[in-house]
Tab-separated table of C-alpha atoms in Angstrom:
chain	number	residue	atom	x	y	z
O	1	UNK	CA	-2.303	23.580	-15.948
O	2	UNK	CA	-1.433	19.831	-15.387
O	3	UNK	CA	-3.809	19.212	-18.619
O	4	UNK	CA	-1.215	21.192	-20.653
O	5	UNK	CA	1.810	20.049	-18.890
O	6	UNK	CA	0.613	16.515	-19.731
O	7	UNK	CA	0.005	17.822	-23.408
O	8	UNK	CA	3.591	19.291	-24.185
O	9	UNK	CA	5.037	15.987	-22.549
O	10	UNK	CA	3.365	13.943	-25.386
O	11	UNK	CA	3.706	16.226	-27.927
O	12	UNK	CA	7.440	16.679	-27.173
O	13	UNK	CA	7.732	13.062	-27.978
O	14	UNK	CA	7.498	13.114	-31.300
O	15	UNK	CA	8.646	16.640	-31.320
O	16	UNK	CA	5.473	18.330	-32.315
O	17	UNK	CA	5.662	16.232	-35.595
O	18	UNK	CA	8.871	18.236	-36.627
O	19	UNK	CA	7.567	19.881	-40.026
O	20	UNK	CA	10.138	18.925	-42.258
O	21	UNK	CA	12.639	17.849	-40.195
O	22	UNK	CA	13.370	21.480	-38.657
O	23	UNK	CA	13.985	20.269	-34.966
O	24	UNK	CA	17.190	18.264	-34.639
O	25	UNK	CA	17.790	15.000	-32.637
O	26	UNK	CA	19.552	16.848	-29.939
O	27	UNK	CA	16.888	19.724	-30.131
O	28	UNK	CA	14.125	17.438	-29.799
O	29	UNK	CA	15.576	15.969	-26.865
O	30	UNK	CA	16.458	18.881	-25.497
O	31	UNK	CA	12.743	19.919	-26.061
O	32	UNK	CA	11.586	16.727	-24.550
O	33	UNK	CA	13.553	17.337	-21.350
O	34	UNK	CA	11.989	20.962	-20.975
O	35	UNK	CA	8.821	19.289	-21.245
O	36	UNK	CA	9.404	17.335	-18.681
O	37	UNK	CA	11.382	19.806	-16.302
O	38	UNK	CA	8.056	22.034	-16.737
O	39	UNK	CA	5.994	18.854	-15.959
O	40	UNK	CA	7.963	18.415	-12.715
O	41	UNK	CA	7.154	21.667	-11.791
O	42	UNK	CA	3.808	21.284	-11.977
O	43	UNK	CA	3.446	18.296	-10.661
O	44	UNK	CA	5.152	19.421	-7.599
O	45	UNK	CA	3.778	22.530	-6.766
O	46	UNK	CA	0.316	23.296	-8.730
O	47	UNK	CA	-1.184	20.232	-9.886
O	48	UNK	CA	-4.454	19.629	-7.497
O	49	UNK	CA	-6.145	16.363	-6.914
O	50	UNK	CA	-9.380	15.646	-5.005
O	51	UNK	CA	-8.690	12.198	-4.374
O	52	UNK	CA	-5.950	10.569	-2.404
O	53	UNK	CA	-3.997	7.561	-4.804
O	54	UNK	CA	-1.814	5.016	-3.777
O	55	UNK	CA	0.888	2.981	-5.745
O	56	UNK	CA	3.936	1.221	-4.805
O	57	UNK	CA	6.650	3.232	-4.929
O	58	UNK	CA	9.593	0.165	-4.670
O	59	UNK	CA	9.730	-1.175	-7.724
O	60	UNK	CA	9.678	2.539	-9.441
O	61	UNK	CA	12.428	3.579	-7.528
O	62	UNK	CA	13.868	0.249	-7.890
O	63	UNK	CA	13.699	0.911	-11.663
O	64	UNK	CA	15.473	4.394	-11.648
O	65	UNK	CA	18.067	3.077	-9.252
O	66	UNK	CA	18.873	0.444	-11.763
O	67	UNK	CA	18.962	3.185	-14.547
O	68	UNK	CA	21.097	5.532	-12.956
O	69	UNK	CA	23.828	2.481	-11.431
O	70	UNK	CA	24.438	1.502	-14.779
O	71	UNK	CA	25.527	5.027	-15.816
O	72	UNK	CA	28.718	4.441	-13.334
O	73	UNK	CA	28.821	0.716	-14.912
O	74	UNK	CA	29.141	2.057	-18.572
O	75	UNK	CA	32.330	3.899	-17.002
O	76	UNK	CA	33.469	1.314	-14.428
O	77	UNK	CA	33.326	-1.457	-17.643
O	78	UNK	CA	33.445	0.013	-21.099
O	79	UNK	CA	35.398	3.680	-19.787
O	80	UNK	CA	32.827	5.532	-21.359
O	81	UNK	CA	32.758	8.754	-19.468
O	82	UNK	CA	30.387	9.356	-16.754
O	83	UNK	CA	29.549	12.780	-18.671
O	84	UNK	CA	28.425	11.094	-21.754
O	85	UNK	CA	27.063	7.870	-20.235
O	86	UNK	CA	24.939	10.075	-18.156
O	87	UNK	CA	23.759	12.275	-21.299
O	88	UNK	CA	23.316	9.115	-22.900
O	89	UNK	CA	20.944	7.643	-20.516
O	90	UNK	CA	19.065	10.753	-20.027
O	91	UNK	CA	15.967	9.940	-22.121
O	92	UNK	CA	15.107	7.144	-21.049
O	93	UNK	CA	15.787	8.411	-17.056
O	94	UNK	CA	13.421	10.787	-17.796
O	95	UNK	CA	10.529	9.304	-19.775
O	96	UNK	CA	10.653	6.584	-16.869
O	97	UNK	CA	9.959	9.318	-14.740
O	98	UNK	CA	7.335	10.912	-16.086
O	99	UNK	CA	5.276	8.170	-14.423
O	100	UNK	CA	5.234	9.863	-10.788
O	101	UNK	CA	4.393	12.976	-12.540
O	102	UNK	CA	1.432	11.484	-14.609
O	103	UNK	CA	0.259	10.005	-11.095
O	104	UNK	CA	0.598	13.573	-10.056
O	105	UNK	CA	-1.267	14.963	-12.143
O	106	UNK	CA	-4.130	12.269	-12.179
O	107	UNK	CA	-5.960	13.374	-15.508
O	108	UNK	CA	-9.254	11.289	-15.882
O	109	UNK	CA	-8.586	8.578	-18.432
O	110	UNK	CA	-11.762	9.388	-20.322
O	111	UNK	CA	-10.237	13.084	-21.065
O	112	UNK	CA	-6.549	11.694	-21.789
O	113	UNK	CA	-8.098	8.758	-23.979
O	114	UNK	CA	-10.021	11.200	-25.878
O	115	UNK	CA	-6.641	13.559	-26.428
O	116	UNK	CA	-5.200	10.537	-27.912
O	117	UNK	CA	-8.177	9.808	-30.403
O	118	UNK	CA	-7.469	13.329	-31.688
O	119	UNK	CA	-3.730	13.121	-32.160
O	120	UNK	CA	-4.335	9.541	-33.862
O	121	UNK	CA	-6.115	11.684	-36.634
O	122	UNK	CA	-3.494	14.214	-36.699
O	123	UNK	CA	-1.136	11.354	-37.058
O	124	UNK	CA	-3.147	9.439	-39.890
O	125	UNK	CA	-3.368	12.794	-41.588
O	126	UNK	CA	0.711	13.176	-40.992
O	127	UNK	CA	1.067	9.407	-42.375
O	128	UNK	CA	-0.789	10.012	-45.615
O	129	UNK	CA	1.366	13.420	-46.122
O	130	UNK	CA	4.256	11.448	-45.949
O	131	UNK	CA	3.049	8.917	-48.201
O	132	UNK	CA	2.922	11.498	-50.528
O	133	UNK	CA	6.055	13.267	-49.823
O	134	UNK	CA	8.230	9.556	-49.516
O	135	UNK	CA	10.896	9.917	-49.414
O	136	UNK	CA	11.575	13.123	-48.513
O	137	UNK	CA	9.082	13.450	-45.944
O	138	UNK	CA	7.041	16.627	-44.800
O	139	UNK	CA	6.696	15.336	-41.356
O	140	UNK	CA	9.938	14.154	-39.616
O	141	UNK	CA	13.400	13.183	-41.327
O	142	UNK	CA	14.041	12.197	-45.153
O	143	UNK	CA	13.693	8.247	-45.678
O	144	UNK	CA	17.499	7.133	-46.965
O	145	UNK	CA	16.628	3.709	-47.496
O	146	UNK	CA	12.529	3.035	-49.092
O	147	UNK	CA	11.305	-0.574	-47.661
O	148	UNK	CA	9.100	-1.541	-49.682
O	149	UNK	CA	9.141	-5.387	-49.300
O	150	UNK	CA	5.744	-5.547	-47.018
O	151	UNK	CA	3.557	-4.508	-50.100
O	152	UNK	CA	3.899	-0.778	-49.218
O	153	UNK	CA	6.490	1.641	-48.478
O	154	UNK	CA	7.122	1.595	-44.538
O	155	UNK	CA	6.136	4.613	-43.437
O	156	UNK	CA	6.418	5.265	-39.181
O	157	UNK	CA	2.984	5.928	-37.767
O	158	UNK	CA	3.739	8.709	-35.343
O	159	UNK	CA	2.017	6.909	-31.560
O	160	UNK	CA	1.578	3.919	-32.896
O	161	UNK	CA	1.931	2.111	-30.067
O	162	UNK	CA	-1.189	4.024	-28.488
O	163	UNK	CA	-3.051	3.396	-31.471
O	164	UNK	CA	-3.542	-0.062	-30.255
O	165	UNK	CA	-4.762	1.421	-26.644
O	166	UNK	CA	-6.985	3.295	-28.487
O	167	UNK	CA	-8.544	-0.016	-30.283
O	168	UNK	CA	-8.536	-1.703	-26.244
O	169	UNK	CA	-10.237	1.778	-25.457
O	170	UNK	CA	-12.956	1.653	-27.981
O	171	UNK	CA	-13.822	-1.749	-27.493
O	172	UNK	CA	-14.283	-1.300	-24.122
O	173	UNK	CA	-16.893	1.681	-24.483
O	174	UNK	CA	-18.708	-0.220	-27.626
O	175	UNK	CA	-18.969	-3.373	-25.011
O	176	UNK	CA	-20.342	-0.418	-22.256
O	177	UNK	CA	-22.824	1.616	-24.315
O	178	UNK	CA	-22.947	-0.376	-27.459
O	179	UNK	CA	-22.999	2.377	-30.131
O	180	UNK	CA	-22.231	1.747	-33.533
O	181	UNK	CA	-19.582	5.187	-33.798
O	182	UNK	CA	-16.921	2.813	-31.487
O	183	UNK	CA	-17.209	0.451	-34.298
O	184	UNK	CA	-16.166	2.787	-37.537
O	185	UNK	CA	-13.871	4.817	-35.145
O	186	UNK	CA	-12.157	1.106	-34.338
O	187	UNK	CA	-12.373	0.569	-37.700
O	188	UNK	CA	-9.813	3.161	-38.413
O	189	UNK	CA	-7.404	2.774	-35.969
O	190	UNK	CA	-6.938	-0.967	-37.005
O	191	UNK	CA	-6.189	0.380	-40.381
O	192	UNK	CA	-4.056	2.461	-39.188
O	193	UNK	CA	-1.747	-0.261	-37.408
O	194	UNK	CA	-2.153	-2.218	-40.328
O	195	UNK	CA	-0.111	0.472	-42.548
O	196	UNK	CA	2.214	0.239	-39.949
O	197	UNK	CA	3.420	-3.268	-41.418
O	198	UNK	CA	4.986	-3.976	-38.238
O	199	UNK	CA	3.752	-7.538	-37.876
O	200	UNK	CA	4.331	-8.217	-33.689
O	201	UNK	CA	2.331	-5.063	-33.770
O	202	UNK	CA	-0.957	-6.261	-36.106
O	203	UNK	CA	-0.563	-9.865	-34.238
O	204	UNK	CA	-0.856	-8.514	-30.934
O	205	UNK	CA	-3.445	-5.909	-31.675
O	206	UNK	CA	-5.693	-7.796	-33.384
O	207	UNK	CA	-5.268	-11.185	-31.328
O	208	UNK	CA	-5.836	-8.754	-27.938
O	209	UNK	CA	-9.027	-7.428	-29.267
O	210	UNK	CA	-10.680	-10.683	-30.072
O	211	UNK	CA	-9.660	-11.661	-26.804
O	212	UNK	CA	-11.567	-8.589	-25.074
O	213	UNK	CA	-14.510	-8.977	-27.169
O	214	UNK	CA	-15.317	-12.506	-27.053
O	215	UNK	CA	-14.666	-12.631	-23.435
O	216	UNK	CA	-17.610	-9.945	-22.959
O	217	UNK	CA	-20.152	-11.403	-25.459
O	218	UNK	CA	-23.085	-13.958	-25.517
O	219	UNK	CA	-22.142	-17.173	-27.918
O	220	UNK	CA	-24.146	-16.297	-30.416
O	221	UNK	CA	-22.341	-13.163	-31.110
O	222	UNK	CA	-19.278	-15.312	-30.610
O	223	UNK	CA	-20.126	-17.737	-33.106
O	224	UNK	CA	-21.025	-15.091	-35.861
O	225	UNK	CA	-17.492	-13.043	-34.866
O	226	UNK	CA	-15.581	-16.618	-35.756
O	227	UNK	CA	-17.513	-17.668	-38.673
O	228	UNK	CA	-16.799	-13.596	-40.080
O	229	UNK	CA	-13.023	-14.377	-39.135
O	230	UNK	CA	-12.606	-17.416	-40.816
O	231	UNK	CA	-14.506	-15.616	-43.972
O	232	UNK	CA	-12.202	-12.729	-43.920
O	233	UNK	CA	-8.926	-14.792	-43.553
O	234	UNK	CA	-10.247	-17.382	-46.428
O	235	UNK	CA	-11.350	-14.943	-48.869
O	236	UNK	CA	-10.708	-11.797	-48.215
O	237	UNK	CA	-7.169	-11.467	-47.327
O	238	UNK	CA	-5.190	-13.294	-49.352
O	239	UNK	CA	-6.627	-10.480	-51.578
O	240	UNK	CA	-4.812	-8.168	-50.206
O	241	UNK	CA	-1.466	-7.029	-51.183
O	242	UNK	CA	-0.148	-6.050	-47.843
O	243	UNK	CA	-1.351	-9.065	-46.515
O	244	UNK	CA	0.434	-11.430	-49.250
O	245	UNK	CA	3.340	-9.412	-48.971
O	246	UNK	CA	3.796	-10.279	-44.958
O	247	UNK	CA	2.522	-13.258	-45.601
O	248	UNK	CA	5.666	-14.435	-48.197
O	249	UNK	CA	7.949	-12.473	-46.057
O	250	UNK	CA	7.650	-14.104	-42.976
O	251	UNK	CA	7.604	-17.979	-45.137
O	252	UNK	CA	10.821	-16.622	-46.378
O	253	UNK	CA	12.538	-15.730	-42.827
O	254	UNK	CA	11.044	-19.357	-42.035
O	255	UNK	CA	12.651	-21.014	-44.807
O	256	UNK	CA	15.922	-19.180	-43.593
O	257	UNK	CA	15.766	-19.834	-39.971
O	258	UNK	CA	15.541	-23.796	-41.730
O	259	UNK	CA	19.737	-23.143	-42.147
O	260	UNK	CA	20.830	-20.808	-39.090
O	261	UNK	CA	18.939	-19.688	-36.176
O	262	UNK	CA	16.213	-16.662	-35.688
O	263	UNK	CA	18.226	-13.193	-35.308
O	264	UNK	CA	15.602	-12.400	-32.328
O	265	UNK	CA	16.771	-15.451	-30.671
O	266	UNK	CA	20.590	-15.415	-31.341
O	267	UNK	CA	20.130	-11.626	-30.159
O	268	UNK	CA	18.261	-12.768	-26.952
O	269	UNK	CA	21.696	-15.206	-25.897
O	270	UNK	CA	23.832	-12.071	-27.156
O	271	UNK	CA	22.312	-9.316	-24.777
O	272	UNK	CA	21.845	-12.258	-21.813
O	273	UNK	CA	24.488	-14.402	-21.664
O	274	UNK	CA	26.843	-14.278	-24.398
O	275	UNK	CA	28.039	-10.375	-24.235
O	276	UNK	CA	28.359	-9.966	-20.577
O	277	UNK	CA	32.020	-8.177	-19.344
O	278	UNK	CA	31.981	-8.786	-15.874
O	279	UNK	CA	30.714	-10.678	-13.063
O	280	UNK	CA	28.445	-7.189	-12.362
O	281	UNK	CA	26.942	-6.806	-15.290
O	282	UNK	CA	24.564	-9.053	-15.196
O	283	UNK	CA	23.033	-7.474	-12.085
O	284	UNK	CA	23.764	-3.946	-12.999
O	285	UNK	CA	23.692	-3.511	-16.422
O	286	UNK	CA	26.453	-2.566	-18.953
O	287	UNK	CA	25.184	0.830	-19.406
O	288	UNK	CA	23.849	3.015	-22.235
O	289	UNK	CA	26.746	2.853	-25.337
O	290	UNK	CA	26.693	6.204	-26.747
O	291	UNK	CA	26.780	6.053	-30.833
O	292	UNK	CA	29.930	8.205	-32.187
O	293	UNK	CA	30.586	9.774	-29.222
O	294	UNK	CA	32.665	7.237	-27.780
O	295	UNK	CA	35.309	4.472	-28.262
O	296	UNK	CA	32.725	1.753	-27.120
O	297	UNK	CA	29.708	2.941	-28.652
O	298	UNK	CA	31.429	3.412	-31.918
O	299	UNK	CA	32.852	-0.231	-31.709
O	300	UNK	CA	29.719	-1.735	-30.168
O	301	UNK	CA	27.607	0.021	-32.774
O	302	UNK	CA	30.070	-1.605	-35.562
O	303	UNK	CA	29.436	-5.092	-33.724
O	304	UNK	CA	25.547	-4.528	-34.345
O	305	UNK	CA	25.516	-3.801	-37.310
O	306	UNK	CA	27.544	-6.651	-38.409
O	307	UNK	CA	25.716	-9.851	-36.347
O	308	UNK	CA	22.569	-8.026	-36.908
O	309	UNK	CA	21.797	-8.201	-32.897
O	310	UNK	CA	19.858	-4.603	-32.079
O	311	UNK	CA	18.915	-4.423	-28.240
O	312	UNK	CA	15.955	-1.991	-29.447
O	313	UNK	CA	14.381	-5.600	-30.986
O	314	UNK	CA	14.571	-7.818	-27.641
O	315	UNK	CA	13.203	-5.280	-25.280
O	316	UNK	CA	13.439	-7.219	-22.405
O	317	UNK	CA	17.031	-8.390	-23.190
O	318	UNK	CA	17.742	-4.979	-24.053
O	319	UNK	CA	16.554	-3.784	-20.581
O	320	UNK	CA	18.272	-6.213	-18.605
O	321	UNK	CA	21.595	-5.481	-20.608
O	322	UNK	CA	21.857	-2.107	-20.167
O	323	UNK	CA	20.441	-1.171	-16.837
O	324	UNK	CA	20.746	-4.982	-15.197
O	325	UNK	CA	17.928	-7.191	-13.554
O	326	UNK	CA	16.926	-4.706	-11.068
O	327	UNK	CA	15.651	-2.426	-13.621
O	328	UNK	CA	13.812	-5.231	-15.404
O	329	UNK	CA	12.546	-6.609	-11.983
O	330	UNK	CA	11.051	-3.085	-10.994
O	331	UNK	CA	9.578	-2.466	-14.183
O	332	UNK	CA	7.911	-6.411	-14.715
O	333	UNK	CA	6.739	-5.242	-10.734
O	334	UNK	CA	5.349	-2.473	-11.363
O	335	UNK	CA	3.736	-3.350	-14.690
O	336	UNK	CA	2.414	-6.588	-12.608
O	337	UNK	CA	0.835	-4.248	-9.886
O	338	UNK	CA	-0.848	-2.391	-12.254
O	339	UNK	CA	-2.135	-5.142	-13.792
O	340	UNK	CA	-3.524	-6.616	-10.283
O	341	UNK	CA	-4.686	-3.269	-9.667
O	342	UNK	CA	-8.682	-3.491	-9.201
O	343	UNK	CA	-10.490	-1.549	-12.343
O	344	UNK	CA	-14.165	-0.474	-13.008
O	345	UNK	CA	-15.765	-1.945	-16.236
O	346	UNK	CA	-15.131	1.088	-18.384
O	347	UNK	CA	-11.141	0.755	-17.737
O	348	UNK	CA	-10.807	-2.652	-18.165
O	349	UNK	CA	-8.602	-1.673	-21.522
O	350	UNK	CA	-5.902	-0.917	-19.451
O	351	UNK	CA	-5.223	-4.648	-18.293
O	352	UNK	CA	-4.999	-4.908	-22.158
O	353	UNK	CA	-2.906	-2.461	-22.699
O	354	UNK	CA	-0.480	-3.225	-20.328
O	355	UNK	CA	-0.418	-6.977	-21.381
O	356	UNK	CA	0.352	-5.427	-25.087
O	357	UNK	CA	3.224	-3.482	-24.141
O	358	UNK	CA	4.811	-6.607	-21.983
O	359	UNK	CA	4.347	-8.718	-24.849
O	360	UNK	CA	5.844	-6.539	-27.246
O	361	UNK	CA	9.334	-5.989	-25.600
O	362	UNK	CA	9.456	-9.409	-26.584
O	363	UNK	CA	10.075	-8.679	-29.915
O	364	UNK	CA	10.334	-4.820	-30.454
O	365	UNK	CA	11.921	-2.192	-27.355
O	366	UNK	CA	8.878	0.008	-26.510
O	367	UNK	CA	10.425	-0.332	-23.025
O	368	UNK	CA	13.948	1.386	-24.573
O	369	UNK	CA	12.725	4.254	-26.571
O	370	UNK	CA	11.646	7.437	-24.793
O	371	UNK	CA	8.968	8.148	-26.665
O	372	UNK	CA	6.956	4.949	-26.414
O	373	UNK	CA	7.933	4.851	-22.569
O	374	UNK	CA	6.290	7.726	-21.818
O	375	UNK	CA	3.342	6.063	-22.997
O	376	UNK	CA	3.388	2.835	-21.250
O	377	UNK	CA	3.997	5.312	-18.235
O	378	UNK	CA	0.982	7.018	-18.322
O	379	UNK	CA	-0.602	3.568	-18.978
O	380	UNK	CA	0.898	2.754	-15.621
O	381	UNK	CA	-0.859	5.540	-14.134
O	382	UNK	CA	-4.073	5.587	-15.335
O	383	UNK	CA	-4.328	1.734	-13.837
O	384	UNK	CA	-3.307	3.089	-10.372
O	385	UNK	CA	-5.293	6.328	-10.280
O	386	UNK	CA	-8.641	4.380	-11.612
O	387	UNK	CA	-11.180	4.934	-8.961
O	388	UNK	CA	-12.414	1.019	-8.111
O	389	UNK	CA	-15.660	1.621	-8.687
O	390	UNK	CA	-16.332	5.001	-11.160
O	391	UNK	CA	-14.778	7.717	-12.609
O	392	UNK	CA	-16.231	10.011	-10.945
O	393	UNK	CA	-15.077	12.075	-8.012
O	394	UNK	CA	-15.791	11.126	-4.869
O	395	UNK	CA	-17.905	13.810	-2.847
O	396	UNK	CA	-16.200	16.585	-1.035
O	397	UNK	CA	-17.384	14.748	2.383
O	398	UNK	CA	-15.480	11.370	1.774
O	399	UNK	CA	-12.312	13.008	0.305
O	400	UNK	CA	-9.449	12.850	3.043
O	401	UNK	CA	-7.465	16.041	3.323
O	402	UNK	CA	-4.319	15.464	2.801
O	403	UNK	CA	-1.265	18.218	5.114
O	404	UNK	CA	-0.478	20.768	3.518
O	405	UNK	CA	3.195	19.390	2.534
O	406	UNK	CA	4.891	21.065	-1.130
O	407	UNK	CA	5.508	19.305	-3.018
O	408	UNK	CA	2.248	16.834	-2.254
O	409	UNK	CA	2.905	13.690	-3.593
O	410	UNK	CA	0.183	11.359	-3.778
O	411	UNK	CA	0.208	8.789	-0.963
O	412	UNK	CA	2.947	5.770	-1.210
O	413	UNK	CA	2.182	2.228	-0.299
């Protein structure tokens, strides 16, 4: 039961792919929140685990209580109604949560991994569909506006920021067992980011990976990855349209940030100095704005759009201007634990992963959309719920019984 719970929380993220747009915003939300609700449930009172796992339960609760004062703060500053703010910050309150029930539930990583390697085919195959539907999409809404200035037309890849977990994942079991099917199944998901033409996204990836693998390899295998590199690079990308295309794109934003300064950096002073309201709000947050459903959000949303500053590109920024530095301080905390959290060799991705998704609120907001939160939660809790030596059950003699408490919780630290 927690295996399916856990399945219609991620599939409610993208809202089962919505086939041709049928499924609203609001209704996919609203579906989204049911999946969750019914995840609670679960989690609560029929999810069973056989081993007891610990996890720091301040900075998580520090991170909701940051989320939930600036609801009051979006009223208190901005008079946004508390009704609206409160609707408003709603999906990200509960994909944040979703992290206690994931602990809950404590799925082995090996079975969740592989549930992800399926859906990343389901979403290449919902990728190419669109490619062929562009731009009125089978698969999600119509595309108003066709960017085509990367070399292709930029097309979302539904999960894509697991698709690069799944790269961390398969290096880690070709570096364990060494068979050649990690390879061509790597091989795919790379191209997969690659169509994404996000470029903080390829960079990462791709700069994370040779990190992993050359860390874990003997010199000579080292020195033949570099010299195939350097090949590649020299003479076989600049081949490439895709690759010439990001290539002249980012010389041009180079040339332009020659004559006025980088939008990710004037948008970095906007969300955390320069559009502060009050002496609060830079320890609890401004709150959520809510897009055409109130005065502010209208007028804030008109003041985006014209200076070009987007909180959903400066995640961190974004963060700490909505829901204040507690939130960001819980979430760096518990993202740190996790990341100190001890790991057998065949979950050492994880440590990847996790320095992926801090990197990229950098530059992108994977800690602001609901969606891609949920997946950095369950990140989170595959680090914590890692046994530190296998993942394998431990045998029925060593397992402490825990009382016989509902809802049981796993134990805090």
């Amino acid at each position: 039961m927690a295996y399916a719970a856990f399945l219609f929380i991620v599939l409610s993220t993208v809202a089962f792919f919505n086939y041709h747009a049928i499924l609203s915003e609001s209704a996919s939300k609203a579906l989204f929140y049911l999946s969750v609700l019914i995840g609670g449930v679960v989690a609560a009172f029929y999810a069973r685990s056989e081993r007891r796992v610990s996890y720091p339960l301040a900075p998580w609760l520090m991170l909701m209580g940051g989320l939930l004062v600036s609801v009051f703060m979006a009223t208190l500053y901005h008079q946004q109604s508390l009704k609206v703010s409160f609707v408003t910050t709603l999906p990200v309150l509960l994909s944040y949560a979703t992290f206690v029930i994931f602990m809950r539930f404590d799925l082995p990583a090996e079975k969740v991994m592989r549930t992800y390697l399926v859906l990343a085919v389901v979403s290449a195959i919902v990728y190419f569909c669109n490619v062929l539907t562009v731009p009125n999409n089978m698969f999600g809404k119509p595309m108003l506006d066709i960017d085509d200035s990367r070399g292709i037309v930029r097309i979302y890849v539904i999960f894509l920021e697991m698709f690069s977990i799944m790269i961390f994942y398969v290096i880690n079991r070709w570096l364990v067992d060494k068979k050649f099917k990690w390879v061509i199944l790597g091989s795919f998901l790379l191209v997969m980011v690659v169509l994404s033409v996000i470029r903080q996204v390829i960079v990462y990836t791709v700069l994370l990976s040779a990190l992993f693998i050359m860390r874990r390899v003997s010199w000579k295998i080292k020195a033949l990855i570099c010299g195939a590199c350097v090949a590649i690079v020299v003479f076989v990308l600049p081949m490439i349209p895709v690759y010439k295309a990001l290539v002249e794109l980012s010389e041009e934003q180079v040339d332009d940030n020659e004559e006025k300064e980088d939008i990710r950096i004037t948008a970095w002073r906007f969300y955390t100095y320069d559009n502060q309201t009050g002496d609060l709000t830079p320890i609890l947050g401004n709150g959520m704005p809510s897009f055409g459903n109130s005065v502010w959000g209208i007028a804030f949303d008109a003041e985006t759009q014209d200076n070009g500053c987007f909180f959903v590109d400066v995640g961190w920024a974004g963060l700490y201007w909505l829901h204040g530095i507690f939130a960001v301080i819980g979430l760096l905390w518990l993202m740190g634990a996790a990341l100190m959290r001890k790991k057998p060799e065949n979950m050492q991705f994880v440590n990847y992963g996790i320095v992926y998704f801090f990197l990229l609120c950098f530059a992108s907001g994977p800690n602001l959309y609901y969606f891609q939160i949920v997946s950095l939660m369950l990140l989170l809790s595959m680090a914590f719920s890692c046994a530190p030596q296998t993942d394998a059950l431990p045998a029925a003699s060593t397992v402490e019984k825990r009382p016989r408490l509902l809802p049981r919780f796993p134990q805090l630290r």
